[in-house]
PDB file of C-alpha atoms in Angstrom:
ATOM      1  CA  MET A   1     -79.622 130.828 -24.814  1.00  0.00           C
ATOM      2  CA  THR A   2     -80.838 134.390 -25.223  1.00  0.00           C
ATOM      3  CA  ALA A   3     -78.707 137.462 -24.628  1.00  0.00           C
ATOM      4  CA  ARG A   4     -80.683 138.164 -21.499  1.00  0.00           C
ATOM      5  CA  GLU A   5     -80.073 134.660 -20.117  1.00  0.00           C
ATOM      6  CA  GLY A   6     -76.354 134.969 -20.940  1.00  0.00           C
ATOM      7  CA  ALA A   7     -76.142 138.289 -19.128  1.00  0.00           C
ATOM      8  CA  ARG A   8     -77.976 136.840 -16.143  1.00  0.00           C
ATOM      9  CA  ARG A   9     -75.643 133.816 -16.035  1.00  0.00           C
ATOM     10  CA  ALA A  10     -72.568 136.114 -16.191  1.00  0.00           C
ATOM     11  CA  PHE A  11     -73.994 138.243 -13.377  1.00  0.00           C
ATOM     12  CA  ASP A  12     -74.626 135.148 -11.225  1.00  0.00           C
ATOM     13  CA  LEU A  13     -71.076 133.920 -11.866  1.00  0.00           C
ATOM     14  CA  LYS A  14     -69.616 137.280 -10.806  1.00  0.00           C
ATOM     15  CA  LYS A  15     -71.808 137.289  -7.722  1.00  0.00           C
ATOM     16  CA  ARG A  16     -70.581 133.813  -6.725  1.00  0.00           C
ATOM     17  CA  SER A  17     -66.968 134.816  -7.376  1.00  0.00           C
ATOM     18  CA  VAL A  18     -67.336 137.813  -5.080  1.00  0.00           C
ATOM     19  CA  ALA A  19     -69.029 135.622  -2.464  1.00  0.00           C
ATOM     20  CA  VAL A  20     -65.972 133.332  -2.470  1.00  0.00           C
ATOM     21  CA  MET A  21     -63.213 135.930  -2.928  1.00  0.00           C
ATOM     22  CA  LEU A  22     -64.377 138.391  -0.285  1.00  0.00           C
ATOM     23  CA  PRO A  23     -64.234 135.940   2.652  1.00  0.00           C
ATOM     24  CA  ALA A  24     -60.936 134.484   1.371  1.00  0.00           C
ATOM     25  CA  THR A  25     -59.411 137.956   1.151  1.00  0.00           C
ATOM     26  CA  LEU A  26     -60.706 138.849   4.604  1.00  0.00           C
ATOM     27  CA  LEU A  27     -59.302 135.620   6.060  1.00  0.00           C
ATOM     28  CA  GLY A  28     -55.930 136.310   4.415  1.00  0.00           C
ATOM     29  CA  ALA A  29     -55.859 139.826   5.860  1.00  0.00           C
ATOM     30  CA  ILE A  30     -56.685 138.515   9.344  1.00  0.00           C
ATOM     31  CA  ILE A  31     -53.906 135.918   9.098  1.00  0.00           C
ATOM     32  CA  LEU A  32     -51.399 138.583   8.022  1.00  0.00           C
ATOM     33  CA  VAL A  33     -52.382 140.862  10.900  1.00  0.00           C
ATOM     34  CA  LEU A  34     -52.187 138.059  13.472  1.00  0.00           C
ATOM     35  CA  THR A  35     -48.870 136.871  12.061  1.00  0.00           C
ATOM     36  CA  GLY A  36     -47.588 140.432  12.272  1.00  0.00           C
ATOM     37  CA  LEU A  37     -48.655 140.745  15.888  1.00  0.00           C
ATOM     38  CA  TYR A  38     -47.601 137.354  17.172  1.00  0.00           C
ATOM     39  CA  GLY A  39     -45.160 135.843  14.695  1.00  0.00           C
ATOM     40  CA  PRO A  40     -41.801 136.659  13.158  1.00  0.00           C
ATOM     41  CA  TYR A  41     -43.387 138.729  10.369  1.00  0.00           C
ATOM     42  CA  ARG A  42     -44.218 142.415  10.265  1.00  0.00           C
ATOM     43  CA  ILE A  43     -45.869 144.634   7.693  1.00  0.00           C
ATOM     44  CA  ASN A  44     -44.013 147.896   7.099  1.00  0.00           C
ATOM     45  CA  LEU A  45     -46.183 150.827   6.047  1.00  0.00           C
ATOM     46  CA  THR A  46     -43.578 153.534   6.699  1.00  0.00           C
ATOM     47  CA  PRO A  47     -41.345 155.157   4.076  1.00  0.00           C
ATOM     48  CA  SER A  48     -38.133 154.540   6.067  1.00  0.00           C
ATOM     49  CA  GLU A  49     -37.699 151.159   4.350  1.00  0.00           C
ATOM     50  CA  PRO A  50     -39.525 149.418   1.457  1.00  0.00           C
ATOM     51  CA  LEU A  51     -43.232 148.864   2.037  1.00  0.00           C
ATOM     52  CA  GLY A  52     -44.514 145.333   2.532  1.00  0.00           C
ATOM     53  CA  LEU A  53     -43.921 142.110   4.412  1.00  0.00           C
ATOM     54  CA  TRP A  54     -40.742 141.675   6.452  1.00  0.00           C
ATOM     55  CA  ARG A  55     -39.399 138.799   8.538  1.00  0.00           C
ATOM     56  CA  ILE A  56     -37.642 139.091  11.888  1.00  0.00           C
ATOM     57  CA  VAL A  57     -34.588 136.810  11.815  1.00  0.00           C
ATOM     58  CA  PRO A  58     -33.140 135.922  15.238  1.00  0.00           C
ATOM     59  CA  LEU A  59     -29.818 137.615  15.932  1.00  0.00           C
ATOM     60  CA  GLY A  60     -27.533 135.208  17.792  1.00  0.00           C
ATOM     61  CA  ARG A  61     -24.779 137.766  18.305  1.00  0.00           C
ATOM     62  CA  PRO A  62     -24.420 141.414  19.284  1.00  0.00           C
ATOM     63  CA  ALA A  63     -25.658 143.874  16.665  1.00  0.00           C
ATOM     64  CA  ALA A  64     -22.956 145.133  14.312  1.00  0.00           C
ATOM     65  CA  VAL A  65     -22.559 148.233  12.176  1.00  0.00           C
ATOM     66  CA  GLY A  66     -24.448 147.671   8.936  1.00  0.00           C
ATOM     67  CA  ASP A  67     -27.114 145.372  10.419  1.00  0.00           C
ATOM     68  CA  LEU A  68     -30.670 146.217   9.375  1.00  0.00           C
ATOM     69  CA  ILE A  69     -32.712 145.441  12.488  1.00  0.00           C
ATOM     70  CA  PHE A  70     -36.145 145.470  14.057  1.00  0.00           C
ATOM     71  CA  ILE A  71     -35.982 147.198  17.441  1.00  0.00           C
ATOM     72  CA  CYS A  72     -38.506 148.171  20.085  1.00  0.00           C
ATOM     73  CA  PRO A  73     -37.805 151.663  21.364  1.00  0.00           C
ATOM     74  CA  PRO A  74     -38.024 152.020  25.150  1.00  0.00           C
ATOM     75  CA  GLY A  75     -41.239 153.346  26.664  1.00  0.00           C
ATOM     76  CA  THR A  76     -39.595 156.611  27.749  1.00  0.00           C
ATOM     77  CA  ALA A  77     -41.220 160.043  27.935  1.00  0.00           C
ATOM     78  CA  ASP A  78     -39.307 161.089  24.790  1.00  0.00           C
ATOM     79  CA  MET A  79     -40.636 158.114  22.834  1.00  0.00           C
ATOM     80  CA  LEU A  80     -44.171 158.684  24.099  1.00  0.00           C
ATOM     81  CA  GLY A  81     -43.827 162.313  22.965  1.00  0.00           C
ATOM     82  CA  ALA A  82     -42.667 161.109  19.548  1.00  0.00           C
ATOM     83  CA  ARG A  83     -45.704 158.814  19.419  1.00  0.00           C
ATOM     84  CA  ALA A  84     -47.984 161.748  20.296  1.00  0.00           C
ATOM     85  CA  ARG A  85     -46.431 163.782  17.458  1.00  0.00           C
ATOM     86  CA  GLY A  86     -47.125 160.953  15.016  1.00  0.00           C
ATOM     87  CA  TYR A  87     -43.497 159.932  14.417  1.00  0.00           C
ATOM     88  CA  LEU A  88     -44.053 156.400  15.729  1.00  0.00           C
ATOM     89  CA  ARG A  89     -46.917 154.065  14.874  1.00  0.00           C
ATOM     90  CA  SER A  90     -48.990 152.001  17.293  1.00  0.00           C
ATOM     91  CA  GLY A  91     -47.710 148.534  18.046  1.00  0.00           C
ATOM     92  CA  SER A  92     -46.653 145.887  20.527  1.00  0.00           C
ATOM     93  CA  CYS A  93     -43.499 147.522  21.957  1.00  0.00           C
ATOM     94  CA  PRO A  94     -43.311 149.289  25.349  1.00  0.00           C
ATOM     95  CA  GLY A  95     -45.364 152.460  25.311  1.00  0.00           C
ATOM     96  CA  GLY A  96     -47.637 150.955  22.657  1.00  0.00           C
ATOM     97  CA  VAL A  97     -45.402 151.761  19.684  1.00  0.00           C
ATOM     98  CA  ALA A  98     -44.485 149.585  16.713  1.00  0.00           C
ATOM     99  CA  PRO A  99     -40.980 148.163  16.221  1.00  0.00           C
ATOM    100  CA  LEU A 100     -38.659 150.306  14.111  1.00  0.00           C
ATOM    101  CA  ILE A 101     -36.693 149.076  11.088  1.00  0.00           C
ATOM    102  CA  LYS A 102     -33.330 150.856  11.127  1.00  0.00           C
ATOM    103  CA  THR A 103     -29.693 150.305  10.203  1.00  0.00           C
ATOM    104  CA  VAL A 104     -27.073 150.192  12.954  1.00  0.00           C
ATOM    105  CA  VAL A 105     -24.452 152.860  12.157  1.00  0.00           C
ATOM    106  CA  ALA A 106     -22.622 152.890  15.508  1.00  0.00           C
ATOM    107  CA  VAL A 107     -22.267 150.558  18.481  1.00  0.00           C
ATOM    108  CA  ALA A 108     -21.094 150.946  22.077  1.00  0.00           C
ATOM    109  CA  GLY A 109     -17.861 152.884  22.415  1.00  0.00           C
ATOM    110  CA  GLN A 110     -18.047 154.638  19.044  1.00  0.00           C
ATOM    111  CA  HIS A 111     -18.038 158.429  18.844  1.00  0.00           C
ATOM    112  CA  VAL A 112     -20.984 160.080  17.064  1.00  0.00           C
ATOM    113  CA  GLU A 113     -20.866 163.735  15.978  1.00  0.00           C
ATOM    114  CA  ILE A 114     -24.028 165.575  14.980  1.00  0.00           C
ATOM    115  CA  GLY A 115     -23.698 168.682  12.816  1.00  0.00           C
ATOM    116  CA  ALA A 116     -25.223 169.335   9.419  1.00  0.00           C
ATOM    117  CA  ARG A 117     -24.731 165.575   8.949  1.00  0.00           C
ATOM    118  CA  VAL A 118     -23.930 162.606  11.181  1.00  0.00           C
ATOM    119  CA  ARG A 119     -20.349 161.398  11.541  1.00  0.00           C
ATOM    120  CA  VAL A 120     -19.244 158.193  13.243  1.00  0.00           C
ATOM    121  CA  GLU A 121     -15.569 158.049  14.210  1.00  0.00           C
ATOM    122  CA  GLY A 122     -15.024 161.003  11.849  1.00  0.00           C
ATOM    123  CA  ARG A 123     -16.660 159.338   8.821  1.00  0.00           C
ATOM    124  CA  GLU A 124     -19.809 160.888   7.382  1.00  0.00           C
ATOM    125  CA  VAL A 125     -22.879 158.646   7.348  1.00  0.00           C
ATOM    126  CA  PRO A 126     -24.439 158.809   3.839  1.00  0.00           C
ATOM    127  CA  SER A 127     -27.872 160.471   3.594  1.00  0.00           C
ATOM    128  CA  SER A 128     -27.624 161.733   7.168  1.00  0.00           C
ATOM    129  CA  GLY A 129     -28.646 165.375   6.789  1.00  0.00           C
ATOM    130  CA  LEU A 130     -30.728 166.724   9.635  1.00  0.00           C
ATOM    131  CA  ALA A 131     -34.082 168.442   9.324  1.00  0.00           C
ATOM    132  CA  GLN A 132     -34.739 171.555  11.391  1.00  0.00           C
ATOM    133  CA  GLN A 133     -38.503 170.953  11.274  1.00  0.00           C
ATOM    134  CA  ASP A 134     -40.845 168.038  10.752  1.00  0.00           C
ATOM    135  CA  GLY A 135     -43.416 167.862   7.947  1.00  0.00           C
ATOM    136  CA  ARG A 136     -45.836 169.994   9.972  1.00  0.00           C
ATOM    137  CA  GLY A 137     -43.338 172.778  10.633  1.00  0.00           C
ATOM    138  CA  ARG A 138     -42.621 171.777  14.245  1.00  0.00           C
ATOM    139  CA  SER A 139     -39.011 172.146  15.349  1.00  0.00           C
ATOM    140  CA  LEU A 140     -36.833 169.058  15.723  1.00  0.00           C
ATOM    141  CA  THR A 141     -34.047 168.879  18.279  1.00  0.00           C
ATOM    142  CA  PRO A 142     -31.079 166.767  17.204  1.00  0.00           C
ATOM    143  CA  PHE A 143     -29.230 164.443  19.544  1.00  0.00           C
ATOM    144  CA  PRO A 144     -26.107 166.306  20.756  1.00  0.00           C
ATOM    145  CA  GLY A 145     -23.701 163.482  19.910  1.00  0.00           C
ATOM    146  CA  GLY A 146     -21.130 161.707  22.041  1.00  0.00           C
ATOM    147  CA  ILE A 147     -19.957 158.183  22.792  1.00  0.00           C
ATOM    148  CA  VAL A 148     -22.530 155.419  22.301  1.00  0.00           C
ATOM    149  CA  PRO A 149     -22.963 153.943  25.809  1.00  0.00           C
ATOM    150  CA  PRO A 150     -22.440 150.258  26.607  1.00  0.00           C
ATOM    151  CA  GLY A 151     -25.422 148.136  25.605  1.00  0.00           C
ATOM    152  CA  HIS A 152     -26.723 150.693  23.080  1.00  0.00           C
ATOM    153  CA  VAL A 153     -26.835 151.149  19.294  1.00  0.00           C
ATOM    154  CA  PHE A 154     -27.088 154.273  17.137  1.00  0.00           C
ATOM    155  CA  LEU A 155     -29.625 153.853  14.334  1.00  0.00           C
ATOM    156  CA  HIS A 156     -30.185 155.469  10.952  1.00  0.00           C
ATOM    157  CA  SER A 157     -32.382 155.360   7.866  1.00  0.00           C
ATOM    158  CA  ALA A 158     -31.436 156.971   4.558  1.00  0.00           C
ATOM    159  CA  PHE A 159     -34.996 158.339   4.253  1.00  0.00           C
ATOM    160  CA  LEU A 160     -34.767 162.110   4.810  1.00  0.00           C
ATOM    161  CA  GLY A 161     -37.892 162.228   6.986  1.00  0.00           C
ATOM    162  CA  SER A 162     -36.873 159.278   9.152  1.00  0.00           C
ATOM    163  CA  TYR A 163     -37.181 159.646  12.904  1.00  0.00           C
ATOM    164  CA  ASP A 164     -34.037 157.880  14.086  1.00  0.00           C
ATOM    165  CA  SER A 165     -31.028 158.297  16.377  1.00  0.00           C
ATOM    166  CA  ARG A 166     -30.212 161.634  14.746  1.00  0.00           C
ATOM    167  CA  TYR A 167     -33.015 162.932  16.969  1.00  0.00           C
ATOM    168  CA  PHE A 168     -33.600 160.420  19.785  1.00  0.00           C
ATOM    169  CA  GLY A 169     -30.019 159.234  20.315  1.00  0.00           C
ATOM    170  CA  PRO A 170     -28.779 155.683  20.943  1.00  0.00           C
ATOM    171  CA  LEU A 171     -31.298 153.006  21.920  1.00  0.00           C
ATOM    172  CA  PRO A 172     -30.773 150.077  24.303  1.00  0.00           C
ATOM    173  CA  ALA A 173     -29.680 146.987  22.358  1.00  0.00           C
ATOM    174  CA  VAL A 174     -31.914 144.888  24.617  1.00  0.00           C
ATOM    175  CA  GLY A 175     -34.835 146.142  22.475  1.00  0.00           C
ATOM    176  CA  ILE A 176     -33.481 144.455  19.330  1.00  0.00           C
ATOM    177  CA  LEU A 177     -35.948 141.857  18.068  1.00  0.00           C
ATOM    178  CA  GLY A 178     -33.690 140.564  15.284  1.00  0.00           C
ATOM    179  CA  LEU A 179     -32.446 141.263  11.794  1.00  0.00           C
ATOM    180  CA  ALA A 180     -34.941 142.705   9.313  1.00  0.00           C
ATOM    181  CA  GLN A 181     -35.272 140.601   6.163  1.00  0.00           C
ATOM    182  CA  GLU A 182     -37.454 141.631   3.222  1.00  0.00           C
ATOM    183  CA  VAL A 183     -40.010 138.993   2.188  1.00  0.00           C
ATOM    184  CA  LEU A 184     -42.418 140.729  -0.173  1.00  0.00           C
ATOM    185  CA  THR A 185     -41.713 144.442  -0.462  1.00  0.00           C
ATOM    186  CA  HIS A 186     -41.989 147.373  -2.814  1.00  0.00           C
ATOM    187  CA  ALA A 187     -39.838 150.489  -2.752  1.00  0.00           C
ATOM    188  CA  PRO A 188     -41.925 153.345  -4.176  1.00  0.00           C
TER     189      PRO A 188
END
């Protein structure tokens, strides 16, 4: 075999590999997207929690403080405004937004204070500093605080730029899809 024939054979092999790998990769991507839309799996591309594949685990009880959950925010004017500002991604929840992954830090009946940081029943929530402006310099209005109403949860993410209950207040617990469980993730 000459060098030219060897090079040609190597080129043909690479070409066949690409011809097989490209459709397989495309099929895998389609399956992941469909699973994310219709199944118990979601792909997180936000910095609020590790990036990657997550599973929604059914929650057979009321949400408790410390639960990491998937929740659909309500399709309210405030949430639609947050979507317009780019704080919420497109998805299958009311108003066309994606489910959020957040930690429950207060439940119905608990008192939440908002100052320089968030306090629940007088205890400071770690990593709960508030931003005065978003990443584009637009002002952010914090939730004024108060008692979490019946049927609601107060949510938080330790990520400084997270859009959570510090700004939008408690969300209806009826929007909870389940616990958020990491499957294949990477925390940058």
